[in-house]
Amino acid sequence: MEPSSKSEALNRTRANVIAKGYASGTDTYVERAQGALLCDVDGREYIDFAGGIAVMNVGHSHPKVVAAIQDQAAKFTHTCFMVLPYAPAIDLAERLCRLVPGDFDKAALFINSGAEAVENAVKVARYASGRQAIICFENAFHGRTLMGMSLTSKVKPYKFGFGPFAPEIYRMPFAYCYRCPFGNTYPGCDTACADYLESFLVSHVAPENTAAVIVEPIQGEGGFITPPPEYFPKLKRICDKHGILFIADEIQTGIGRTGTMFAMEHWGVAADITTVAKSLAAGMPLSAVVGRKDLMDSVHPSGVGGTYGANPLACRAALAVLEIFETEDLLKKSRELGEKLRQRFDQFQDEFEIVGEVRGIGPMLALELVEDRHTKTPAGEAAKKLVGFCREKGLIILACGGYGNVIRVLMPLVITDEQLEKGLTILADGLAALTD
Ligand SMILES: Cc1ncc(COP(=O)(O)O)c(C=O)c1O
């Protein structure tokens, strides 16, 4: 039978040539995108509440990003920074060293993906400290490479069948107040989950062996789990006391996603090492490790790097992204968007029993869906249905969380009011349909 659409034709071919494990959430194929609008190969339009998983904070095909990439492509596309370096990488490193929280000298290195940034942050932390152990958290996601996967918490689909994992990784419970792993209630608990690091360093791994603690300021894939204000300052104090480095994985939370350039600013914590990727270069594959200069400089020449790291097109795109943040006051837009979303999401919680909690900071917001507000049974199936409903109606939105029951939004910060309204109406209709 003839395929009924271009997407269907592509899906048929795909089944023969793309590995099944390399799955997609939708079966439509994109042709072009602009701002917060996607258009598929069959001419259907979608509002984008996913942003390519937190990558398109400045919006799809921003003219300044397109111009920067085109200009650079006409000059040169690759020499390998390790062979013949170039100015855009230096300019970008200068900007990032200024922007990443921390009132100390910093240095940066560039690689290609989030997982690679995590790998390199761990390499630097181990090298500089001379220690091996890394402490990570329940619900964490740090990527799909061996180290990224080892640090990641969710077994299926990310780890299942892929062991053995990297050694010397120790996992602690996180500050998931809605489902406190210690059975406590905030604020009466006095963030005992952060103090727990002290006893963890007695019963699981010695501080003298621990190179670093790695955290996501807001756990992304894990369900937009957002710790209370005291949490990270406490963790950092304990780390400092024991000479343990603090790595902030800002891959999903960075570049304006939460209303500040980096999310750790909300907790007033300056990590020793920060990983940056996703929205840094508006879709060009680029990631960075930015950290204390003494740590970053400790590694011997060529101990870190890679053929494509600091790709010149990607660096130019990232410089354009940072310029857009300034010229279009995107941080202000981000905060305004966050307020609008919070207001609507709080209404959703009032209106729909299935919404157990609204959480996040700025426009990095999520709805945790539960079958029953008392038992808090995760409503993973409902979330899946909701994502499907939205797609049918022209809205791309993502679920996350250990049980897939958290609906998260990561739309471009440049989304228009009209697009936002249209998307939120679809989402509200979908929530209503779940309870019909
Ligand atoms: C916090 C965090 N760390 C690491 C990664 C891995 O990034 P990548 O998929 O670019 O390897 C992700 C991706 O979602 C992430 O959200």
mmCIF file of C-alpha atoms in Angstrom, residues 227-396:
data_model
loop_
_atom_site.group_PDB
_atom_site.id
_atom_site.type_symbol
_atom_site.label_atom_id
_atom_site.label_comp_id
_atom_site.label_asym_id
_atom_site.label_seq_id
_atom_site.Cartn_x
_atom_site.Cartn_y
_atom_site.Cartn_z
ATOM 1 C CA PRO A 227 15.716 21.268 45.972
ATOM 2 C CA PRO A 228 14.849 23.867 48.623
ATOM 3 C CA PRO A 229 17.031 26.991 49.076
ATOM 4 C CA GLU A 230 19.176 25.548 51.902
ATOM 5 C CA TYR A 231 20.095 22.342 50.092
ATOM 6 C CA PHE A 232 23.006 23.211 47.795
ATOM 7 C CA PRO A 233 24.663 25.718 50.171
ATOM 8 C CA LYS A 234 24.698 22.940 52.803
ATOM 9 C CA LEU A 235 26.062 20.332 50.396
ATOM 10 C CA LYS A 236 28.733 22.747 49.222
ATOM 11 C CA ARG A 237 29.796 23.550 52.800
ATOM 12 C CA ILE A 238 30.198 19.846 53.562
ATOM 13 C CA CYS A 239 32.163 19.338 50.325
ATOM 14 C CA ASP A 240 34.449 22.274 51.123
ATOM 15 C CA LYS A 241 35.042 20.967 54.627
ATOM 16 C CA HIS A 242 36.314 17.660 53.213
ATOM 17 C CA GLY A 243 38.135 19.046 50.167
ATOM 18 C CA ILE A 244 35.584 17.415 47.842
ATOM 19 C CA LEU A 245 34.982 19.214 44.542
ATOM 20 C CA PHE A 246 31.464 20.318 43.656
ATOM 21 C CA ILE A 247 30.439 19.748 40.029
ATOM 22 C CA ALA A 248 27.254 21.459 38.815
ATOM 23 C CA ASP A 249 25.817 19.761 35.749
ATOM 24 C CA GLU A 250 24.065 22.764 34.185
ATOM 25 C CA ILE A 251 23.590 21.053 30.843
ATOM 26 C CA GLN A 252 19.789 21.282 30.970
ATOM 27 C CA THR A 253 19.411 24.159 33.448
ATOM 28 C CA GLY A 254 21.981 26.549 31.964
ATOM 29 C CA ILE A 255 21.870 29.349 29.384
ATOM 30 C CA GLY A 256 18.863 31.169 30.774
ATOM 31 C CA ARG A 257 16.530 28.220 31.248
ATOM 32 C CA THR A 258 15.526 29.183 34.803
ATOM 33 C CA GLY A 259 15.567 32.986 34.467
ATOM 34 C CA THR A 260 19.250 33.342 35.364
ATOM 35 C CA MET A 261 22.139 32.409 33.088
ATOM 36 C CA PHE A 262 22.967 29.441 35.323
ATOM 37 C CA ALA A 263 20.545 27.838 37.762
ATOM 38 C CA MET A 264 23.040 27.601 40.635
ATOM 39 C CA GLU A 265 22.680 31.385 40.919
ATOM 40 C CA HIS A 266 19.298 30.742 42.599
ATOM 41 C CA TRP A 267 21.091 28.958 45.447
ATOM 42 C CA GLY A 268 24.019 31.387 45.545
ATOM 43 C CA VAL A 269 26.440 28.493 45.058
ATOM 44 C CA ALA A 270 29.531 28.661 42.848
ATOM 45 C CA ALA A 271 30.535 25.173 41.751
ATOM 46 C CA ASP A 272 34.204 24.304 41.389
ATOM 47 C CA ILE A 273 33.414 22.840 37.969
ATOM 48 C CA THR A 274 30.354 23.491 35.774
ATOM 49 C CA THR A 275 29.242 21.561 32.699
ATOM 50 C CA VAL A 276 27.460 23.435 29.909
ATOM 51 C CA ALA A 277 25.876 22.119 26.702
ATOM 52 C CA LYS A 278 22.392 22.020 25.108
ATOM 53 C CA SER A 279 21.262 25.668 24.602
ATOM 54 C CA LEU A 280 24.862 26.923 24.510
ATOM 55 C CA ALA A 281 25.088 26.768 20.716
ATOM 56 C CA ALA A 282 21.414 26.618 19.638
ATOM 57 C CA GLY A 283 21.628 23.087 18.291
ATOM 58 C CA MET A 284 25.214 23.028 17.064
ATOM 59 C CA PRO A 285 26.980 20.219 18.933
ATOM 60 C CA LEU A 286 29.066 22.001 21.537
ATOM 61 C CA SER A 287 29.669 21.524 25.226
ATOM 62 C CA ALA A 288 32.042 23.014 27.734
ATOM 63 C CA VAL A 289 33.599 22.329 31.085
ATOM 64 C CA VAL A 290 34.237 25.572 32.932
ATOM 65 C CA GLY A 291 35.952 25.449 36.275
ATOM 66 C CA ARG A 292 38.428 26.879 38.729
ATOM 67 C CA LYS A 293 41.559 27.713 36.797
ATOM 68 C CA ASP A 294 43.844 25.840 39.192
ATOM 69 C CA LEU A 295 41.824 22.639 38.659
ATOM 70 C CA MET A 296 41.409 23.014 34.911
ATOM 71 C CA ASP A 297 45.099 23.823 34.434
ATOM 72 C CA SER A 298 46.237 20.863 36.502
ATOM 73 C CA VAL A 299 45.800 18.351 33.647
ATOM 74 C CA HIS A 300 48.859 17.743 31.446
ATOM 75 C CA PRO A 301 48.729 18.928 27.790
ATOM 76 C CA SER A 302 46.484 16.743 25.567
ATOM 77 C CA GLY A 303 45.068 14.885 28.584
ATOM 78 C CA VAL A 304 41.718 16.374 27.613
ATOM 79 C CA GLY A 305 40.333 17.362 24.210
ATOM 80 C CA GLY A 306 38.936 15.763 21.061
ATOM 81 C CA THR A 307 38.933 16.156 17.279
ATOM 82 C CA TYR A 308 35.759 18.215 17.021
ATOM 83 C CA GLY A 309 35.819 20.076 20.330
ATOM 84 C CA ALA A 310 35.336 23.838 19.933
ATOM 85 C CA ASN A 311 34.107 23.397 16.381
ATOM 86 C CA PRO A 312 34.324 26.894 14.870
ATOM 87 C CA LEU A 313 30.731 26.903 13.541
ATOM 88 C CA ALA A 314 29.481 25.847 16.959
ATOM 89 C CA CYS A 315 31.595 28.487 18.728
ATOM 90 C CA ARG A 316 30.270 31.201 16.411
ATOM 91 C CA ALA A 317 26.713 29.983 17.031
ATOM 92 C CA ALA A 318 27.341 30.093 20.802
ATOM 93 C CA LEU A 319 28.750 33.623 20.581
ATOM 94 C CA ALA A 320 25.603 34.621 18.678
ATOM 95 C CA VAL A 321 23.454 32.974 21.383
ATOM 96 C CA LEU A 322 25.173 34.972 24.126
ATOM 97 C CA GLU A 323 24.797 38.165 22.093
ATOM 98 C CA ILE A 324 21.081 37.466 21.625
ATOM 99 C CA PHE A 325 20.698 37.099 25.392
ATOM 100 C CA GLU A 326 22.057 40.633 25.757
ATOM 101 C CA THR A 327 20.427 42.404 22.826
ATOM 102 C CA GLU A 328 17.003 40.813 23.327
ATOM 103 C CA ASP A 329 17.125 40.815 27.139
ATOM 104 C CA LEU A 330 16.331 37.110 27.098
ATOM 105 C CA LEU A 331 16.857 36.618 30.818
ATOM 106 C CA LYS A 332 14.050 39.100 31.476
ATOM 107 C CA LYS A 333 11.902 37.306 28.898
ATOM 108 C CA SER A 334 12.729 34.025 30.586
ATOM 109 C CA ARG A 335 11.563 35.320 33.972
ATOM 110 C CA GLU A 336 8.376 36.775 32.475
ATOM 111 C CA LEU A 337 7.649 33.503 30.708
ATOM 112 C CA GLY A 338 8.250 31.689 33.980
ATOM 113 C CA GLU A 339 5.677 33.854 35.760
ATOM 114 C CA LYS A 340 3.049 33.261 33.079
ATOM 115 C CA LEU A 341 3.659 29.536 33.130
ATOM 116 C CA ARG A 342 3.622 29.301 36.920
ATOM 117 C CA GLN A 343 0.280 31.088 37.073
ATOM 118 C CA ARG A 344 -1.270 28.720 34.524
ATOM 119 C CA PHE A 345 0.290 25.610 36.016
ATOM 120 C CA ASP A 346 -0.978 26.553 39.475
ATOM 121 C CA GLN A 347 -4.440 26.901 37.919
ATOM 122 C CA PHE A 348 -4.041 23.447 36.376
ATOM 123 C CA GLN A 349 -3.268 22.092 39.823
ATOM 124 C CA ASP A 350 -6.409 23.734 41.247
ATOM 125 C CA GLU A 351 -8.519 22.470 38.395
ATOM 126 C CA PHE A 352 -7.221 18.953 37.729
ATOM 127 C CA GLU A 353 -6.911 16.340 40.487
ATOM 128 C CA ILE A 354 -4.284 14.524 38.455
ATOM 129 C CA VAL A 355 -1.770 17.354 38.932
ATOM 130 C CA GLY A 356 -0.027 16.407 42.175
ATOM 131 C CA GLU A 357 2.690 19.043 42.158
ATOM 132 C CA VAL A 358 3.902 22.001 40.120
ATOM 133 C CA ARG A 359 7.640 22.531 40.443
ATOM 134 C CA GLY A 360 10.674 24.133 38.892
ATOM 135 C CA ILE A 361 12.117 27.611 38.612
ATOM 136 C CA GLY A 362 11.311 30.229 35.974
ATOM 137 C CA PRO A 363 10.175 28.616 32.740
ATOM 138 C CA MET A 364 11.803 25.297 33.672
ATOM 139 C CA LEU A 365 8.520 24.038 35.056
ATOM 140 C CA ALA A 366 6.784 20.703 35.351
ATOM 141 C CA LEU A 367 3.557 19.054 36.406
ATOM 142 C CA GLU A 368 3.894 15.793 38.316
ATOM 143 C CA LEU A 369 0.843 13.675 37.481
ATOM 144 C CA VAL A 370 -0.508 11.275 40.090
ATOM 145 C CA GLU A 371 -3.417 8.863 40.099
ATOM 146 C CA ASP A 372 -4.390 9.953 43.584
ATOM 147 C CA ARG A 373 -3.118 12.977 45.487
ATOM 148 C CA HIS A 374 -3.071 11.051 48.745
ATOM 149 C CA THR A 375 -1.189 7.929 47.643
ATOM 150 C CA LYS A 376 0.790 9.898 45.010
ATOM 151 C CA THR A 377 0.781 6.847 42.727
ATOM 152 C CA PRO A 378 2.675 8.017 39.611
ATOM 153 C CA ALA A 379 0.348 8.467 36.610
ATOM 154 C CA GLY A 380 2.814 7.434 33.904
ATOM 155 C CA GLU A 381 0.212 6.100 31.482
ATOM 156 C CA ALA A 382 -1.816 9.295 31.770
ATOM 157 C CA ALA A 383 1.301 11.373 31.036
ATOM 158 C CA LYS A 384 1.961 9.278 27.948
ATOM 159 C CA LYS A 385 -1.616 9.793 26.771
ATOM 160 C CA LEU A 386 -1.324 13.515 27.400
ATOM 161 C CA VAL A 387 1.855 13.779 25.321
ATOM 162 C CA GLY A 388 0.080 11.893 22.498
ATOM 163 C CA PHE A 389 -3.033 14.069 22.770
ATOM 164 C CA CYS A 390 -0.924 17.227 22.553
ATOM 165 C CA ARG A 391 0.949 15.958 19.522
ATOM 166 C CA GLU A 392 -2.335 15.180 17.738
ATOM 167 C CA LYS A 393 -3.500 18.738 18.449
ATOM 168 C CA GLY A 394 -0.227 20.341 17.326
ATOM 169 C CA LEU A 395 1.870 20.672 20.487
ATOM 170 C CA ILE A 396 5.196 18.962 21.108
#
